[in-house]
Amino acid sequence: MHSFRYVQNRMLCESVDLEALAQKHGTPLYVYSKETITDHFKRLDGAMDSLDHLVCYAVKANSNLAILHTIAEMGGGFDIVSGGELFRVIKAGGKAGNCTFAGVGKTRAEIEYALKEGIYSFNAESEAELRLINEVAGAMGKKAPVALRVNPNVDAKTHKYISTGKSENKFGIDFDRMLEAYAAAAKECPNLEIRGVQMHIGSQLTSIDPFIEAAKKAVPLVAELKKRHDIKFFSIGGGIGIVYHESLDSGDVNWWGDKPAEERPLTVQSYANALVPILEPLKLRILLEPGRFMVGNAGALLTKVLFLKQGNAKKFVIVDAGMNDLIRPALYEGWHQIAPLQKSTNTTLEKVDVVGPICESGDFFAQDRELQPVDAGDTLAVLSAGAYGFGMASNYNSRPLAAEILVDGKEAHLIRERQTLEDLIRGEHVPRDDKEGK
Ligand SMILES: Cc1ncc(COP(=O)(O)O)c(C=O)c1O
């Protein structure tokens, strides 16, 4: 579902008028719907009910404390990729014991921190990493719970930058080397407790087929590892794709109706219907690591039109948000629907590029897009920006980070203050000759 829709030609998030929010807090402004996040969590959790399972939200998709708290409150676990993400989860009220720690480059300090806090499992991505975890655990007098990430060499059929399950990707251990890697860990690493297996083939998958192919390939291996090493869990990763073309006139989750397959999302039901029968015979705890599915449709980036510019080739709508606020179009050719907060009754459309103020040609939100004519001062919503939006934001061009709002029914909570100019230079020092500055 999504919770952004027009009511009497004004865009609301749940019951909150977005133009009023933009006036109060300024733009660029990220706005998230709590209703969508809880709905998505509960639907996925419910669809997997017949299995012993834990939904571990992939924190990287959006790591604001209020979002993590929302998920922790529902009993969710977390998939983290850094010590910083673990710190956030704990601050938000999440349990380290419900966290898995992914990533190809964990540092000694991060491993020590995660062991001290008692995470559920390190999902290790190389033998070298296993040896380091073993060494750190030994020095701390602990046993480290570990899983290895298998690279099943399956094509996720998504953008090459978010495809992770092919042999040429840096992630995981090659499928045919897994038994050997587990045997070596069992033999040579006395401070490890071999607890599971992990897999994640990519992000924004819109077809169930690669998930099925990967699961069918992995399940016999996982069963064998259960026999040999008594593993307890299998994490099937994240990757469930979302619809970036929203319907703003209907909150109906089935609005895509008869759209072609590539424009339809996976539904949680079709995902569960396909995967549960493949996973069930393992009789293991199944972990899921959804990121985008949980928060993607839950967020919008509000931005104000600064200027209109007619060039020889194109008309540009220049807005006050940039690629530093939302980098998906520049980074992975991500497509976002853009809609004005006030819908015009005039149905004529004009073709424009919606661009930001940053000095890069890649700084755009849409190219050759048919939009209702807009004027300077209008506010636009860049929709489905809740995942990999703020989390990837930067201060490039010395632009302060945007504020974030969590809407809950009629309430709008400020969950991150807009950065100030002073915030921009916090911690920086100019070397001086005098001792004071050193
Ligand atoms: C290991 C792992 N798990 C889960 C995810 C979440 O993926 P998604 O947001 O597509 O669900 C990612 C994304 O990069 C990941 O690397």
Coordinates of C-alpha atoms and ligand atoms in Angstrom, one line a residue:
M1 CA 0.0 0.0 0.0
H2 CA 1.0 3.6 -0.1
S3 CA -0.4 6.5 1.9
F4 CA 0.1 9.4 -0.4
R5 CA -3.0 10.5 -2.3
Y6 CA -5.0 13.4 -3.6
V7 CA -8.0 14.5 -1.6
Q8 CA -9.8 17.4 -3.3
N9 CA -6.7 18.0 -5.4
R10 CA -4.4 18.4 -2.5
M11 CA -1.8 15.7 -1.7
L12 CA -2.0 14.1 1.7
C13 CA 0.2 11.7 3.5
E14 CA -2.3 9.7 5.6
S15 CA -4.4 12.6 7.0
V16 CA -1.7 15.3 6.8
D17 CA -1.7 18.0 4.2
L18 CA 1.7 18.1 2.6
E19 CA 1.7 21.7 1.5
A20 CA 1.1 22.7 5.1
L21 CA 4.1 20.5 6.2
A22 CA 6.3 22.0 3.5
Q23 CA 5.3 25.5 4.6
K24 CA 6.1 24.7 8.2
H25 CA 9.3 22.8 7.9
G26 CA 10.7 24.1 4.6
T27 CA 12.0 22.0 1.7
P28 CA 13.7 19.7 0.7
L29 CA 11.7 17.6 3.2
Y30 CA 11.5 13.8 3.5
V31 CA 8.0 12.6 4.7
Y32 CA 7.3 9.0 5.7
S33 CA 4.1 7.2 6.4
K34 CA 4.1 5.0 9.5
E35 CA 0.9 3.3 8.3
T36 CA 2.7 2.1 5.2
I37 CA 5.7 0.8 7.1
T38 CA 3.6 -1.1 9.6
D39 CA 1.3 -2.4 6.9
H40 CA 4.2 -3.8 4.9
F41 CA 5.9 -5.3 7.9
K42 CA 2.8 -7.0 9.0
R43 CA 1.9 -8.3 5.6
L44 CA 5.3 -9.9 5.0
D45 CA 5.5 -11.2 8.6
G46 CA 2.0 -12.7 8.2
A47 CA 2.7 -14.3 4.8
M48 CA 5.6 -16.2 6.3
D49 CA 3.6 -17.3 9.4
S50 CA 3.7 -21.0 8.6
L51 CA 7.5 -21.0 9.0
D52 CA 9.6 -20.2 12.1
H53 CA 10.9 -16.9 10.8
L54 CA 12.2 -13.4 11.7
V55 CA 11.9 -10.3 9.5
C56 CA 15.2 -8.5 9.8
Y57 CA 14.7 -5.1 8.3
A58 CA 17.8 -4.0 6.2
V59 CA 18.7 -0.8 8.1
K60 CA 20.7 0.6 5.1
A61 CA 17.4 1.3 3.3
N62 CA 16.5 4.0 5.9
S63 CA 18.2 4.2 9.2
N64 CA 16.3 7.0 11.0
L65 CA 15.9 6.1 14.7
A66 CA 12.1 6.6 14.5
I67 CA 11.8 4.1 11.6
L68 CA 14.0 1.6 13.4
H69 CA 11.9 2.1 16.5
T70 CA 8.7 1.5 14.6
I71 CA 10.1 -1.8 13.4
A72 CA 11.5 -2.8 16.8
E73 CA 8.1 -2.2 18.3
M74 CA 6.5 -4.7 16.0
G75 CA 9.1 -7.4 17.0
G76 CA 11.2 -7.0 13.9
G77 CA 14.9 -7.9 13.8
F78 CA 17.5 -6.0 11.8
D79 CA 20.1 -6.7 9.1
I80 CA 23.0 -4.3 9.7
V81 CA 26.2 -3.6 7.7
S82 CA 28.3 -1.5 10.1
G83 CA 28.9 -0.7 13.7
G84 CA 27.1 2.6 13.1
E85 CA 23.9 0.7 12.1
L86 CA 24.2 -1.5 15.2
F87 CA 24.5 1.6 17.4
R88 CA 21.4 3.1 15.8
V89 CA 19.4 -0.1 16.3
I90 CA 20.3 -0.2 20.0
K91 CA 19.5 3.5 20.4
A92 CA 16.1 2.9 18.7
G93 CA 15.2 0.2 21.2
G94 CA 16.1 -2.8 18.9
K95 CA 17.8 -5.9 20.3
A96 CA 21.3 -6.8 19.2
G97 CA 20.2 -10.5 19.7
N98 CA 17.8 -9.9 16.7
C99 CA 20.6 -8.5 14.4
T100 CA 22.5 -10.1 11.6
F101 CA 25.7 -8.4 10.5
A102 CA 26.3 -8.4 6.7
G103 CA 29.0 -6.8 4.5
V104 CA 32.2 -7.8 2.9
G105 CA 34.5 -5.5 4.9
K106 CA 33.8 -5.7 8.7
T107 CA 36.6 -4.2 10.8
R108 CA 38.1 -5.6 14.0
A109 CA 36.5 -2.8 16.0
E110 CA 33.1 -3.5 14.5
I111 CA 33.4 -7.2 15.2
E112 CA 34.4 -6.5 18.8
Y113 CA 31.4 -4.2 19.2
A114 CA 29.0 -6.6 17.8
L115 CA 30.3 -9.5 19.9
K116 CA 30.1 -7.3 23.0
E117 CA 26.5 -6.5 22.2
G118 CA 25.6 -10.1 21.5
I119 CA 24.4 -10.1 17.9
Y120 CA 22.5 -13.1 16.5
S121 CA 24.9 -13.8 13.7
F122 CA 27.8 -12.4 11.6
N123 CA 27.0 -13.2 8.0
A124 CA 30.5 -13.6 6.8
E125 CA 31.5 -13.1 3.2
S126 CA 35.0 -14.6 3.0
E127 CA 37.3 -17.1 4.7
A128 CA 39.6 -14.3 5.7
E129 CA 36.7 -12.6 7.5
L130 CA 35.9 -15.8 9.3
R131 CA 39.5 -16.1 10.5
L132 CA 39.4 -12.5 11.8
I133 CA 36.1 -13.1 13.6
N134 CA 37.6 -16.3 15.1
E135 CA 40.6 -14.4 16.3
V136 CA 38.7 -11.5 17.8
A137 CA 36.2 -13.9 19.6
G138 CA 39.2 -15.9 21.0
A139 CA 40.8 -12.7 22.4
M140 CA 37.5 -11.8 24.0
G141 CA 36.9 -15.3 25.4
K142 CA 33.7 -15.6 23.4
K143 CA 32.2 -17.8 20.7
A144 CA 31.1 -15.9 17.7
P145 CA 27.8 -17.0 16.0
V146 CA 28.4 -17.0 12.2
A147 CA 26.8 -17.8 8.9
L148 CA 28.4 -17.8 5.5
R149 CA 26.9 -15.9 2.6
V150 CA 26.5 -18.1 -0.4
N151 CA 26.8 -16.6 -3.9
P152 CA 24.5 -18.8 -5.9
N153 CA 25.5 -17.4 -9.3
V154 CA 21.9 -16.5 -10.2
D155 CA 21.0 -13.5 -12.3
A156 CA 18.5 -11.3 -10.3
K157 CA 17.7 -9.4 -13.6
T158 CA 17.9 -6.1 -11.9
H159 CA 20.2 -3.0 -12.4
K160 CA 23.8 -4.2 -12.5
Y161 CA 24.7 -2.0 -9.5
I162 CA 22.2 -3.7 -7.3
S163 CA 22.7 -7.3 -8.5
T164 CA 24.7 -9.2 -5.9
G165 CA 24.2 -13.0 -6.6
K166 CA 26.5 -13.5 -9.6
S167 CA 30.0 -14.9 -9.5
E168 CA 31.4 -11.7 -10.7
N169 CA 29.9 -9.8 -7.8
K170 CA 32.0 -9.2 -4.7
F171 CA 29.5 -10.8 -2.4
G172 CA 29.5 -14.1 -0.6
I173 CA 31.4 -17.3 -1.2
D174 CA 31.0 -19.3 -4.5
F175 CA 28.4 -21.9 -4.3
D176 CA 30.7 -24.8 -5.1
R177 CA 33.2 -23.8 -2.4
M178 CA 30.7 -23.6 0.4
L179 CA 31.0 -27.1 1.9
E180 CA 34.8 -26.7 1.9
A181 CA 34.6 -23.3 3.6
Y182 CA 32.3 -24.6 6.4
A183 CA 34.5 -27.6 6.9
A184 CA 37.6 -25.4 7.2
A185 CA 35.7 -23.1 9.6
A186 CA 34.7 -26.1 11.8
K187 CA 38.2 -27.5 11.8
E188 CA 40.3 -24.4 12.1
C189 CA 38.2 -21.8 14.0
P190 CA 37.4 -23.1 17.5
N191 CA 35.9 -19.7 18.5
L192 CA 33.1 -19.8 16.0
E193 CA 29.7 -21.2 16.5
I194 CA 28.4 -22.1 13.0
R195 CA 24.8 -21.0 13.1
G196 CA 23.4 -20.5 9.6
V197 CA 23.6 -19.8 5.9
Q198 CA 22.8 -16.5 4.2
M199 CA 21.9 -15.5 0.6
H200 CA 20.9 -12.2 -1.0
I201 CA 20.8 -12.0 -4.8
G202 CA 20.0 -8.4 -5.4
S203 CA 17.6 -5.5 -4.9
Q204 CA 14.4 -4.3 -6.7
L205 CA 13.5 -7.7 -8.1
T206 CA 10.2 -7.5 -9.8
S207 CA 9.9 -11.1 -10.8
I208 CA 9.6 -14.1 -8.5
D209 CA 11.7 -16.3 -10.9
P210 CA 15.2 -15.4 -9.7
F211 CA 14.1 -15.9 -6.1
I212 CA 12.8 -19.4 -6.9
E213 CA 15.9 -20.3 -8.9
A214 CA 18.2 -19.2 -6.1
A215 CA 16.1 -20.9 -3.4
K216 CA 15.9 -24.2 -5.3
K217 CA 19.6 -24.1 -5.9
A218 CA 20.5 -23.3 -2.3
V219 CA 18.1 -25.6 -0.4
P220 CA 20.0 -28.9 -1.0
L221 CA 23.2 -27.2 0.1
V222 CA 21.6 -25.8 3.2
A223 CA 20.1 -29.2 4.0
E224 CA 23.6 -30.7 3.7
L225 CA 25.0 -28.0 6.0
K226 CA 22.3 -28.7 8.5
K227 CA 23.3 -32.4 8.5
R228 CA 27.0 -31.7 8.8
H229 CA 27.1 -28.6 11.1
D230 CA 23.7 -28.5 12.8
I231 CA 22.9 -25.0 11.5
K232 CA 19.9 -23.3 12.8
F233 CA 18.9 -20.7 10.3
F234 CA 18.8 -19.8 6.6
S235 CA 18.5 -16.2 5.6
I236 CA 17.0 -15.6 2.2
G237 CA 18.0 -12.0 2.1
G238 CA 15.9 -9.1 0.8
G239 CA 15.3 -7.8 -2.7
I240 CA 11.5 -7.6 -3.0
G241 CA 10.8 -5.0 -5.6
I242 CA 8.3 -2.2 -5.3
V243 CA 6.2 -0.2 -7.8
Y244 CA 7.7 3.2 -8.5
H245 CA 4.6 4.2 -10.6
E246 CA 2.1 5.1 -7.9
S247 CA -1.6 5.8 -8.2
L248 CA -2.3 9.0 -6.3
D249 CA -6.1 8.7 -6.7
S250 CA -6.4 5.3 -5.0
G251 CA -4.9 3.7 -1.9
D252 CA -5.8 0.3 -3.4
V253 CA -2.8 -2.0 -3.2
N254 CA -4.0 -3.8 -6.4
W255 CA -4.3 -0.6 -8.4
W256 CA -1.8 -1.9 -11.0
G257 CA -4.5 -4.3 -12.2
D258 CA -3.7 -5.3 -15.8
K259 CA -0.4 -3.6 -16.1
P260 CA 2.3 -5.7 -17.9
A261 CA 4.3 -8.1 -15.6
E262 CA 7.4 -5.9 -15.5
E263 CA 5.5 -3.0 -14.0
R264 CA 3.7 -5.2 -11.4
P265 CA 5.5 -5.6 -8.1
L266 CA 5.9 -8.9 -6.4
T267 CA 3.2 -9.2 -3.9
V268 CA 4.1 -10.6 -0.5
Q269 CA 1.6 -13.3 -1.1
S270 CA 3.1 -14.4 -4.4
Y271 CA 6.5 -14.3 -2.8
A272 CA 5.4 -16.4 0.1
N273 CA 3.3 -18.8 -2.0
A274 CA 6.4 -19.5 -4.1
L275 CA 9.0 -19.7 -1.5
V276 CA 7.4 -21.3 1.6
P277 CA 7.0 -24.7 0.0
I278 CA 10.6 -24.7 -1.1
L279 CA 11.9 -23.7 2.4
E280 CA 9.5 -25.6 4.6
P281 CA 11.2 -29.0 4.3
L282 CA 14.4 -27.5 5.8
K283 CA 12.7 -27.2 9.2
L284 CA 15.1 -24.3 9.9
R285 CA 14.4 -20.8 11.1
I286 CA 14.0 -18.6 8.0
L287 CA 15.3 -15.0 8.1
L288 CA 14.2 -12.3 5.7
E289 CA 16.1 -9.0 5.1
P290 CA 13.7 -6.6 3.3
G291 CA 14.7 -3.0 3.0
R292 CA 13.1 -1.3 0.0
F293 CA 9.9 -3.2 0.4
M294 CA 9.4 -1.9 4.0
V295 CA 10.1 1.8 3.5
G296 CA 10.3 2.6 -0.3
N297 CA 6.7 3.5 -1.0
A298 CA 6.4 4.9 2.6
G299 CA 8.4 8.0 1.7
A300 CA 8.3 11.1 -0.5
L301 CA 10.8 13.9 -1.0
L302 CA 9.1 17.3 -1.1
T303 CA 10.9 20.0 -3.1
K304 CA 10.0 23.5 -4.2
V305 CA 10.3 24.8 -7.8
L306 CA 12.9 27.6 -7.8
F307 CA 12.9 28.5 -11.5
L308 CA 11.7 27.5 -14.9
K309 CA 14.1 27.7 -17.8
Q310 CA 13.4 27.2 -21.4
G311 CA 16.4 26.1 -23.4
N312 CA 16.8 25.5 -27.1
A313 CA 16.4 21.7 -26.6
K314 CA 14.4 21.4 -23.4
K315 CA 12.4 23.0 -20.7
F316 CA 13.9 22.7 -17.2
V317 CA 12.1 22.8 -13.9
I318 CA 14.8 23.7 -11.4
V319 CA 14.0 22.5 -7.9
D320 CA 15.6 23.0 -4.5
A321 CA 16.4 19.3 -3.9
G322 CA 19.4 17.8 -5.6
M323 CA 21.2 14.5 -6.1
N324 CA 22.8 15.0 -2.7
D325 CA 19.3 14.5 -1.2
L326 CA 18.2 11.6 -3.5
I327 CA 20.9 10.0 -5.6
R328 CA 19.0 7.1 -7.1
P329 CA 18.3 8.6 -10.5
A330 CA 22.0 9.5 -10.9
L331 CA 23.4 6.4 -9.4
Y332 CA 21.2 3.7 -10.9
E333 CA 18.9 5.4 -13.3
G334 CA 16.2 5.1 -10.7
W335 CA 12.8 6.3 -11.8
H336 CA 10.6 8.3 -9.4
Q337 CA 7.1 9.5 -10.0
I338 CA 6.9 13.3 -9.6
A339 CA 3.6 15.0 -8.8
P340 CA 2.6 18.5 -7.6
L341 CA 1.1 18.8 -4.2
Q342 CA -1.7 20.8 -5.7
K343 CA -3.3 19.0 -8.6
S344 CA -4.5 21.3 -11.4
T345 CA -7.8 20.8 -13.0
N346 CA -6.1 21.7 -16.3
T347 CA -5.2 18.3 -17.9
T348 CA -2.7 19.5 -20.4
L349 CA 0.8 18.2 -19.8
E350 CA 4.2 19.5 -20.8
K351 CA 7.5 17.7 -21.3
V352 CA 10.2 18.9 -18.9
D353 CA 13.4 17.8 -17.1
V354 CA 13.2 18.2 -13.4
V355 CA 16.7 19.1 -12.2
G356 CA 18.4 20.0 -9.0
P357 CA 20.9 22.9 -8.2
I358 CA 24.0 20.7 -8.1
C359 CA 26.8 21.3 -10.6
E360 CA 26.5 17.9 -12.3
S361 CA 24.6 16.9 -15.4
G362 CA 23.5 13.8 -13.5
D363 CA 21.6 15.9 -11.0
F364 CA 18.1 15.3 -12.3
F365 CA 15.0 13.6 -10.9
A366 CA 13.2 13.2 -14.3
Q367 CA 14.0 13.7 -17.9
D368 CA 11.6 14.3 -20.7
R369 CA 8.7 13.8 -18.2
E370 CA 5.2 14.8 -19.0
L371 CA 4.1 16.9 -16.0
Q372 CA 1.2 19.3 -15.3
P373 CA 2.6 22.8 -15.9
V374 CA 4.2 24.1 -12.8
D375 CA 5.3 27.6 -11.6
A376 CA 8.1 28.8 -9.4
G377 CA 7.0 28.4 -5.8
D378 CA 5.0 25.2 -6.4
T379 CA 5.9 22.2 -4.3
L380 CA 6.5 18.8 -5.9
A381 CA 6.6 15.4 -4.3
V382 CA 9.2 12.9 -5.6
L383 CA 7.4 9.7 -4.6
S384 CA 8.6 6.3 -3.4
A385 CA 11.7 7.9 -2.0
G386 CA 11.6 6.2 1.4
A387 CA 14.3 3.6 0.6
Y388 CA 17.9 4.5 -0.3
G389 CA 16.9 8.2 -0.3
F390 CA 18.0 10.0 2.9
G391 CA 20.3 7.1 3.8
M392 CA 22.4 7.9 0.8
A393 CA 22.2 11.7 1.1
S394 CA 25.4 13.7 1.4
N395 CA 26.6 17.3 2.0
Y396 CA 27.9 17.5 -1.6
N397 CA 28.1 21.2 -2.7
S398 CA 27.9 22.0 1.0
R399 CA 24.2 21.6 1.1
P400 CA 22.7 20.9 4.6
L401 CA 20.9 17.6 4.9
A402 CA 17.1 17.7 4.7
A403 CA 14.7 17.4 7.6
E404 CA 12.6 14.2 8.0
I405 CA 9.0 13.8 9.2
L406 CA 7.1 10.7 10.2
V407 CA 3.4 11.0 9.7
D408 CA 1.1 8.9 11.9
G409 CA -2.5 9.5 11.1
K410 CA -3.2 13.2 11.7
E411 CA 0.1 13.7 13.5
A412 CA 3.4 14.8 11.9
H413 CA 6.5 14.2 13.9
L414 CA 9.8 15.9 13.1
I415 CA 12.2 12.9 13.3
R416 CA 15.3 14.7 12.1
E417 CA 16.0 18.4 12.2
R418 CA 17.3 20.1 9.1
Q419 CA 21.1 20.6 9.3
T420 CA 22.3 24.2 9.8
L421 CA 25.3 25.9 8.2
E422 CA 27.1 25.4 11.6
D423 CA 26.4 21.6 11.3
L424 CA 28.1 21.6 8.0
I425 CA 31.5 22.6 9.4
R426 CA 31.2 20.8 12.8
G427 CA 34.4 18.9 13.6
E428 CA 36.5 20.7 10.9
H429 CA 39.7 22.5 11.8
V430 CA 41.9 24.9 10.0
P431 CA 45.6 24.3 10.9
R432 CA 47.0 27.3 12.6
D433 CA 50.5 28.4 13.5
D434 CA 49.6 29.0 17.1
K435 CA 49.3 26.1 19.5
E436 CA 45.7 26.8 20.3
G437 CA 44.5 25.4 16.9
K438 CA 46.5 22.2 17.1
Ligands
LIG1 C1 22.7 -8.4 2.6 C2 21.6 -7.6 2.2 N1 20.4 -7.9 2.7 C3 19.3 -7.2 2.4 C4 19.3 -6.1 1.6 C5 18.1 -5.3 1.3 O1 17.7 -5.3 0.0 P1 16.3 -4.7 -0.4 O2 16.3 -3.3 0.0 O3 16.3 -4.8 -1.9 O4 15.2 -5.5 0.2 C6 20.6 -5.7 1.0 C7 20.7 -4.6 0.1 O5 21.7 -4.2 -0.4 C8 21.7 -6.5 1.3 O6 22.9 -6.2 0.8

